[in-house]
Amino acid sequence: MIRHFLRDDDLTPAEQSAVLDLAARMKADRFGHRPLAGPRSVAVLFDKQSLRTRFSFDVGIAELGGHPLVVDTQVTHFGRGETLADAGRVLSRYVAAIVLRTHGDDRIAEVADGASVPVVNALTDGFHPCQLLADLLTVREHCGGTVGRTLAYVGDAANNLAHSYLLAGAMAGMHVRVAGPVGFGPDPEVVDRAAKIADGTGGSVRALTDPVAAVAGADVVATDTWTSMGQEDDGLDRITPFLPYQVNAALLGHAAPGAVVLHCLPAHRGEEITDEVLDGPQSVVFDQAENRLHAQKALLTFLLGAAPAAPDAAGP
Ligand code: CP
Ligand code: NVA
């Protein structure tokens, strides 16, 4: 069966944990895993801009022994003059997997409908599941694990990061609180789905409007831009209502002592986060950015059915 990764919950909680275990092993032995040797090719397509996702997939596929084909779709026929399903069907004849950053989730779903190889969401309007694998790896590294830890995401709680924190955090057994201004809350369908997942993992989810209530006692404080790609001209005031949600020293002071700060980057310094916090001792954002590489290498390896047996699962 082809395994796509369009949303965080396309993995089970156990599979998410196994991918994170493999990511840690790949990080410790960076050039020791070459499941794409041959090389097998992977298409990495961008309908939107990127720095981290673009480089981490390009480098990661090469480190796995594969051949990355990184393409800005504006220079192709992708989605122009043929259906996205047909494009997915064609690309599947060339490559072992398709990685796509695009706008609506309907677009990546259509590519997956036509594809006969795994399709990976490298950010859509709705979700950023690869980011969350990196974030959870970072939380494991800095908090000793994810189960039972509290993560507060403050800012635009209606965006892709908020939705992925809800789903992936719940899958990892975390207590996830997201807080944004009235009118900038998460999709209720995602909150309900995350709550059901949390019932099975011992985690919990809450959608709030009070940033202090969200951050109080949290082990992890996360934020993201208040203006996501594609929202630049949506006519909404994306500054004034968000000011109470800025991650600054005062807000961070409500978190648990030693709490760590996440930001997927790029950061808009002085808007959603201050220099003092981003460059301060509690910030782990550059480890987080590095972990995109290791997490995505593990994800691709898993989706292609090439994951090596875990060391403690080795047979006689
Ligand atoms: N965090 C993230 O996805 O960054 P890019 O937009 O630079 O890829
Ligand atoms: N929410 C942001 C994340 C960028 C990595 C966006 O979609 O632009």
PDB file of C-alpha atoms in Angstrom, residues 90-251:
ATOM      1  CA  VAL A  90       3.268  11.076 -14.720  1.00  0.00           C
ATOM      2  CA  LEU A  91       5.819  11.940 -12.043  1.00  0.00           C
ATOM      3  CA  SER A  92       5.248   8.531 -10.449  1.00  0.00           C
ATOM      4  CA  ARG A  93       6.734   6.951 -13.582  1.00  0.00           C
ATOM      5  CA  TYR A  94      10.027   8.762 -12.902  1.00  0.00           C
ATOM      6  CA  VAL A  95      10.510   9.158  -9.168  1.00  0.00           C
ATOM      7  CA  ALA A  96      10.272   7.162  -5.948  1.00  0.00           C
ATOM      8  CA  ALA A  97       8.415   9.899  -4.048  1.00  0.00           C
ATOM      9  CA  ILE A  98       6.872  13.336  -4.598  1.00  0.00           C
ATOM     10  CA  VAL A  99       7.346  16.132  -2.065  1.00  0.00           C
ATOM     11  CA  LEU A 100       5.092  19.152  -2.606  1.00  0.00           C
ATOM     12  CA  ARG A 101       4.636  22.593  -1.042  1.00  0.00           C
ATOM     13  CA  THR A 102       1.410  24.131  -2.274  1.00  0.00           C
ATOM     14  CA  HIS A 103      -1.645  26.213  -1.413  1.00  0.00           C
ATOM     15  CA  GLY A 104      -4.904  24.396  -0.677  1.00  0.00           C
ATOM     16  CA  ASP A 105      -4.941  20.895   0.772  1.00  0.00           C
ATOM     17  CA  ASP A 106      -7.218  19.921  -2.091  1.00  0.00           C
ATOM     18  CA  ARG A 107      -4.275  20.405  -4.464  1.00  0.00           C
ATOM     19  CA  ILE A 108      -1.961  17.950  -2.721  1.00  0.00           C
ATOM     20  CA  ALA A 109      -4.858  15.507  -2.289  1.00  0.00           C
ATOM     21  CA  GLU A 110      -5.405  15.591  -6.047  1.00  0.00           C
ATOM     22  CA  VAL A 111      -1.727  14.888  -6.734  1.00  0.00           C
ATOM     23  CA  ALA A 112      -1.893  11.965  -4.299  1.00  0.00           C
ATOM     24  CA  ASP A 113      -5.023  10.657  -6.023  1.00  0.00           C
ATOM     25  CA  GLY A 114      -3.102  10.277  -9.256  1.00  0.00           C
ATOM     26  CA  ALA A 115       0.242   9.217  -7.772  1.00  0.00           C
ATOM     27  CA  SER A 116       1.433   5.647  -7.375  1.00  0.00           C
ATOM     28  CA  VAL A 117       4.367   6.698  -5.142  1.00  0.00           C
ATOM     29  CA  PRO A 118       4.312   8.370  -1.697  1.00  0.00           C
ATOM     30  CA  VAL A 119       3.345  12.056  -1.681  1.00  0.00           C
ATOM     31  CA  VAL A 120       4.703  14.209   1.155  1.00  0.00           C
ATOM     32  CA  ASN A 121       3.235  17.533   2.317  1.00  0.00           C
ATOM     33  CA  ALA A 122       6.042  20.093   2.520  1.00  0.00           C
ATOM     34  CA  LEU A 123       3.502  22.719   3.734  1.00  0.00           C
ATOM     35  CA  THR A 124      -0.003  23.505   2.626  1.00  0.00           C
ATOM     36  CA  ASP A 125      -2.428  26.154   3.821  1.00  0.00           C
ATOM     37  CA  GLY A 126      -3.791  23.582   6.263  1.00  0.00           C
ATOM     38  CA  PHE A 127      -0.804  21.689   7.657  1.00  0.00           C
ATOM     39  CA  HIS A 128       3.007  21.550   7.932  1.00  0.00           C
ATOM     40  CA  PRO A 129       3.577  17.974   9.089  1.00  0.00           C
ATOM     41  CA  CYS A 130       7.286  17.728   8.190  1.00  0.00           C
ATOM     42  CA  GLN A 131       7.922  20.727  10.422  1.00  0.00           C
ATOM     43  CA  LEU A 132       6.250  18.966  13.307  1.00  0.00           C
ATOM     44  CA  LEU A 133       8.468  15.893  12.999  1.00  0.00           C
ATOM     45  CA  ALA A 134      11.452  18.220  13.395  1.00  0.00           C
ATOM     46  CA  ASP A 135       9.804  20.051  16.273  1.00  0.00           C
ATOM     47  CA  LEU A 136       9.014  16.838  18.137  1.00  0.00           C
ATOM     48  CA  LEU A 137      12.571  15.578  17.617  1.00  0.00           C
ATOM     49  CA  THR A 138      13.764  18.862  19.111  1.00  0.00           C
ATOM     50  CA  VAL A 139      11.391  18.530  22.072  1.00  0.00           C
ATOM     51  CA  ARG A 140      12.651  14.993  22.666  1.00  0.00           C
ATOM     52  CA  GLU A 141      16.221  16.286  22.685  1.00  0.00           C
ATOM     53  CA  HIS A 142      15.635  19.229  24.999  1.00  0.00           C
ATOM     54  CA  CYS A 143      12.800  17.991  27.238  1.00  0.00           C
ATOM     55  CA  GLY A 144      13.774  14.317  27.515  1.00  0.00           C
ATOM     56  CA  GLY A 145      10.617  13.168  25.727  1.00  0.00           C
ATOM     57  CA  THR A 146       7.215  14.343  24.587  1.00  0.00           C
ATOM     58  CA  VAL A 147       4.701  12.316  26.605  1.00  0.00           C
ATOM     59  CA  GLY A 148       3.078  14.422  29.310  1.00  0.00           C
ATOM     60  CA  ARG A 149       4.862  17.632  28.291  1.00  0.00           C
ATOM     61  CA  THR A 150       2.797  20.777  27.735  1.00  0.00           C
ATOM     62  CA  LEU A 151       3.213  22.726  24.504  1.00  0.00           C
ATOM     63  CA  ALA A 152       1.709  26.194  24.050  1.00  0.00           C
ATOM     64  CA  TYR A 153       1.405  27.636  20.558  1.00  0.00           C
ATOM     65  CA  VAL A 154       0.453  31.323  20.514  1.00  0.00           C
ATOM     66  CA  GLY A 155      -0.253  33.589  17.550  1.00  0.00           C
ATOM     67  CA  ASP A 156      -2.210  32.736  14.421  1.00  0.00           C
ATOM     68  CA  ALA A 157      -4.070  29.705  15.728  1.00  0.00           C
ATOM     69  CA  ALA A 158      -5.906  29.319  12.412  1.00  0.00           C
ATOM     70  CA  ASN A 159      -2.818  28.513  10.366  1.00  0.00           C
ATOM     71  CA  ASN A 160      -1.003  25.398   9.199  1.00  0.00           C
ATOM     72  CA  LEU A 161       1.384  25.304  12.169  1.00  0.00           C
ATOM     73  CA  ALA A 162      -1.442  25.506  14.703  1.00  0.00           C
ATOM     74  CA  HIS A 163      -3.230  22.594  13.047  1.00  0.00           C
ATOM     75  CA  SER A 164      -0.090  20.492  12.881  1.00  0.00           C
ATOM     76  CA  TYR A 165       0.766  21.231  16.533  1.00  0.00           C
ATOM     77  CA  LEU A 166      -2.699  20.038  17.530  1.00  0.00           C
ATOM     78  CA  LEU A 167      -2.527  16.781  15.593  1.00  0.00           C
ATOM     79  CA  ALA A 168       1.139  15.867  15.946  1.00  0.00           C
ATOM     80  CA  GLY A 169       1.405  17.049  19.556  1.00  0.00           C
ATOM     81  CA  ALA A 170      -1.623  14.961  20.521  1.00  0.00           C
ATOM     82  CA  MET A 171      -0.116  11.978  18.713  1.00  0.00           C
ATOM     83  CA  ALA A 172       3.071  12.416  20.753  1.00  0.00           C
ATOM     84  CA  GLY A 173       1.111  12.374  24.042  1.00  0.00           C
ATOM     85  CA  MET A 174       1.549  16.085  24.686  1.00  0.00           C
ATOM     86  CA  HIS A 175      -0.859  18.544  26.268  1.00  0.00           C
ATOM     87  CA  VAL A 176      -1.301  21.037  23.448  1.00  0.00           C
ATOM     88  CA  ARG A 177      -2.762  24.496  23.982  1.00  0.00           C
ATOM     89  CA  VAL A 178      -3.179  26.829  21.032  1.00  0.00           C
ATOM     90  CA  ALA A 179      -4.165  30.451  21.546  1.00  0.00           C
ATOM     91  CA  GLY A 180      -4.982  33.162  19.027  1.00  0.00           C
ATOM     92  CA  PRO A 181      -7.216  36.208  18.768  1.00  0.00           C
ATOM     93  CA  VAL A 182     -10.964  35.818  18.258  1.00  0.00           C
ATOM     94  CA  GLY A 183     -11.453  35.005  14.580  1.00  0.00           C
ATOM     95  CA  PHE A 184      -8.018  33.379  14.335  1.00  0.00           C
ATOM     96  CA  GLY A 185      -8.769  30.046  15.988  1.00  0.00           C
ATOM     97  CA  PRO A 186      -8.172  26.529  14.631  1.00  0.00           C
ATOM     98  CA  ASP A 187     -10.508  24.556  12.387  1.00  0.00           C
ATOM     99  CA  PRO A 188     -12.951  22.780  14.752  1.00  0.00           C
ATOM    100  CA  GLU A 189     -12.618  19.576  12.707  1.00  0.00           C
ATOM    101  CA  VAL A 190      -8.900  19.519  13.488  1.00  0.00           C
ATOM    102  CA  VAL A 191      -9.476  20.235  17.175  1.00  0.00           C
ATOM    103  CA  ASP A 192     -11.996  17.364  17.369  1.00  0.00           C
ATOM    104  CA  ARG A 193      -9.668  14.983  15.557  1.00  0.00           C
ATOM    105  CA  ALA A 194      -6.750  15.969  17.805  1.00  0.00           C
ATOM    106  CA  ALA A 195      -8.913  15.483  20.907  1.00  0.00           C
ATOM    107  CA  LYS A 196      -9.801  11.954  19.782  1.00  0.00           C
ATOM    108  CA  ILE A 197      -6.135  11.175  19.164  1.00  0.00           C
ATOM    109  CA  ALA A 198      -5.228  12.597  22.584  1.00  0.00           C
ATOM    110  CA  ASP A 199      -7.786  10.270  24.225  1.00  0.00           C
ATOM    111  CA  GLY A 200      -5.651   7.377  23.010  1.00  0.00           C
ATOM    112  CA  THR A 201      -2.223   8.787  23.837  1.00  0.00           C
ATOM    113  CA  GLY A 202      -2.835  10.402  27.229  1.00  0.00           C
ATOM    114  CA  GLY A 203      -2.419  13.894  25.824  1.00  0.00           C
ATOM    115  CA  SER A 204      -4.970  16.679  25.616  1.00  0.00           C
ATOM    116  CA  VAL A 205      -5.816  19.675  23.435  1.00  0.00           C
ATOM    117  CA  ARG A 206      -7.311  23.083  24.180  1.00  0.00           C
ATOM    118  CA  ALA A 207      -8.110  26.005  21.875  1.00  0.00           C
ATOM    119  CA  LEU A 208      -7.934  29.293  23.801  1.00  0.00           C
ATOM    120  CA  THR A 209      -7.865  33.039  23.250  1.00  0.00           C
ATOM    121  CA  ASP A 210      -5.870  33.968  26.384  1.00  0.00           C
ATOM    122  CA  PRO A 211      -2.113  33.806  25.650  1.00  0.00           C
ATOM    123  CA  VAL A 212      -1.142  33.827  29.339  1.00  0.00           C
ATOM    124  CA  ALA A 213      -3.482  30.929  30.116  1.00  0.00           C
ATOM    125  CA  ALA A 214      -1.966  29.038  27.188  1.00  0.00           C
ATOM    126  CA  VAL A 215       1.648  29.592  28.228  1.00  0.00           C
ATOM    127  CA  ALA A 216       1.177  29.159  32.004  1.00  0.00           C
ATOM    128  CA  GLY A 217       3.503  26.368  33.166  1.00  0.00           C
ATOM    129  CA  ALA A 218       4.210  25.160  29.606  1.00  0.00           C
ATOM    130  CA  ASP A 219       7.375  23.170  28.871  1.00  0.00           C
ATOM    131  CA  VAL A 220       7.458  24.336  25.253  1.00  0.00           C
ATOM    132  CA  VAL A 221       6.351  27.704  23.843  1.00  0.00           C
ATOM    133  CA  ALA A 222       5.947  27.936  20.079  1.00  0.00           C
ATOM    134  CA  THR A 223       4.933  30.620  17.655  1.00  0.00           C
ATOM    135  CA  ASP A 224       4.891  31.394  13.927  1.00  0.00           C
ATOM    136  CA  THR A 225       4.381  34.329  11.606  1.00  0.00           C
ATOM    137  CA  TRP A 226       1.112  36.222  11.886  1.00  0.00           C
ATOM    138  CA  THR A 227       0.966  36.438   8.056  1.00  0.00           C
ATOM    139  CA  SER A 228       1.408  33.132   6.290  1.00  0.00           C
ATOM    140  CA  MET A 229       2.343  32.815   2.641  1.00  0.00           C
ATOM    141  CA  GLY A 230      -0.645  33.784   0.517  1.00  0.00           C
ATOM    142  CA  GLN A 231      -2.250  35.938   3.242  1.00  0.00           C
ATOM    143  CA  GLU A 232      -0.311  39.128   2.499  1.00  0.00           C
ATOM    144  CA  ASP A 233      -3.248  40.807   0.790  1.00  0.00           C
ATOM    145  CA  ASP A 234      -6.199  39.248   2.614  1.00  0.00           C
ATOM    146  CA  GLY A 235      -7.300  42.641   3.970  1.00  0.00           C
ATOM    147  CA  LEU A 236      -7.149  41.516   7.626  1.00  0.00           C
ATOM    148  CA  ASP A 237      -5.298  43.414  10.339  1.00  0.00           C
ATOM    149  CA  ARG A 238      -2.583  40.884  11.075  1.00  0.00           C
ATOM    150  CA  ILE A 239      -0.720  43.025  13.628  1.00  0.00           C
ATOM    151  CA  THR A 240      -2.958  44.785  16.166  1.00  0.00           C
ATOM    152  CA  PRO A 241      -5.053  41.819  17.374  1.00  0.00           C
ATOM    153  CA  PHE A 242      -1.913  39.700  17.643  1.00  0.00           C
ATOM    154  CA  LEU A 243       0.198  42.009  19.818  1.00  0.00           C
ATOM    155  CA  PRO A 244      -0.797  40.292  23.116  1.00  0.00           C
ATOM    156  CA  TYR A 245       0.435  37.007  21.621  1.00  0.00           C
ATOM    157  CA  GLN A 246       3.991  38.175  20.955  1.00  0.00           C
ATOM    158  CA  VAL A 247       6.499  35.750  22.495  1.00  0.00           C
ATOM    159  CA  ASN A 248       8.550  38.167  24.579  1.00  0.00           C
ATOM    160  CA  ALA A 249      10.279  37.888  27.946  1.00  0.00           C
ATOM    161  CA  ALA A 250       7.105  38.813  29.827  1.00  0.00           C
ATOM    162  CA  LEU A 251       4.955  36.144  28.184  1.00  0.00           C
TER     163      LEU A 251
END
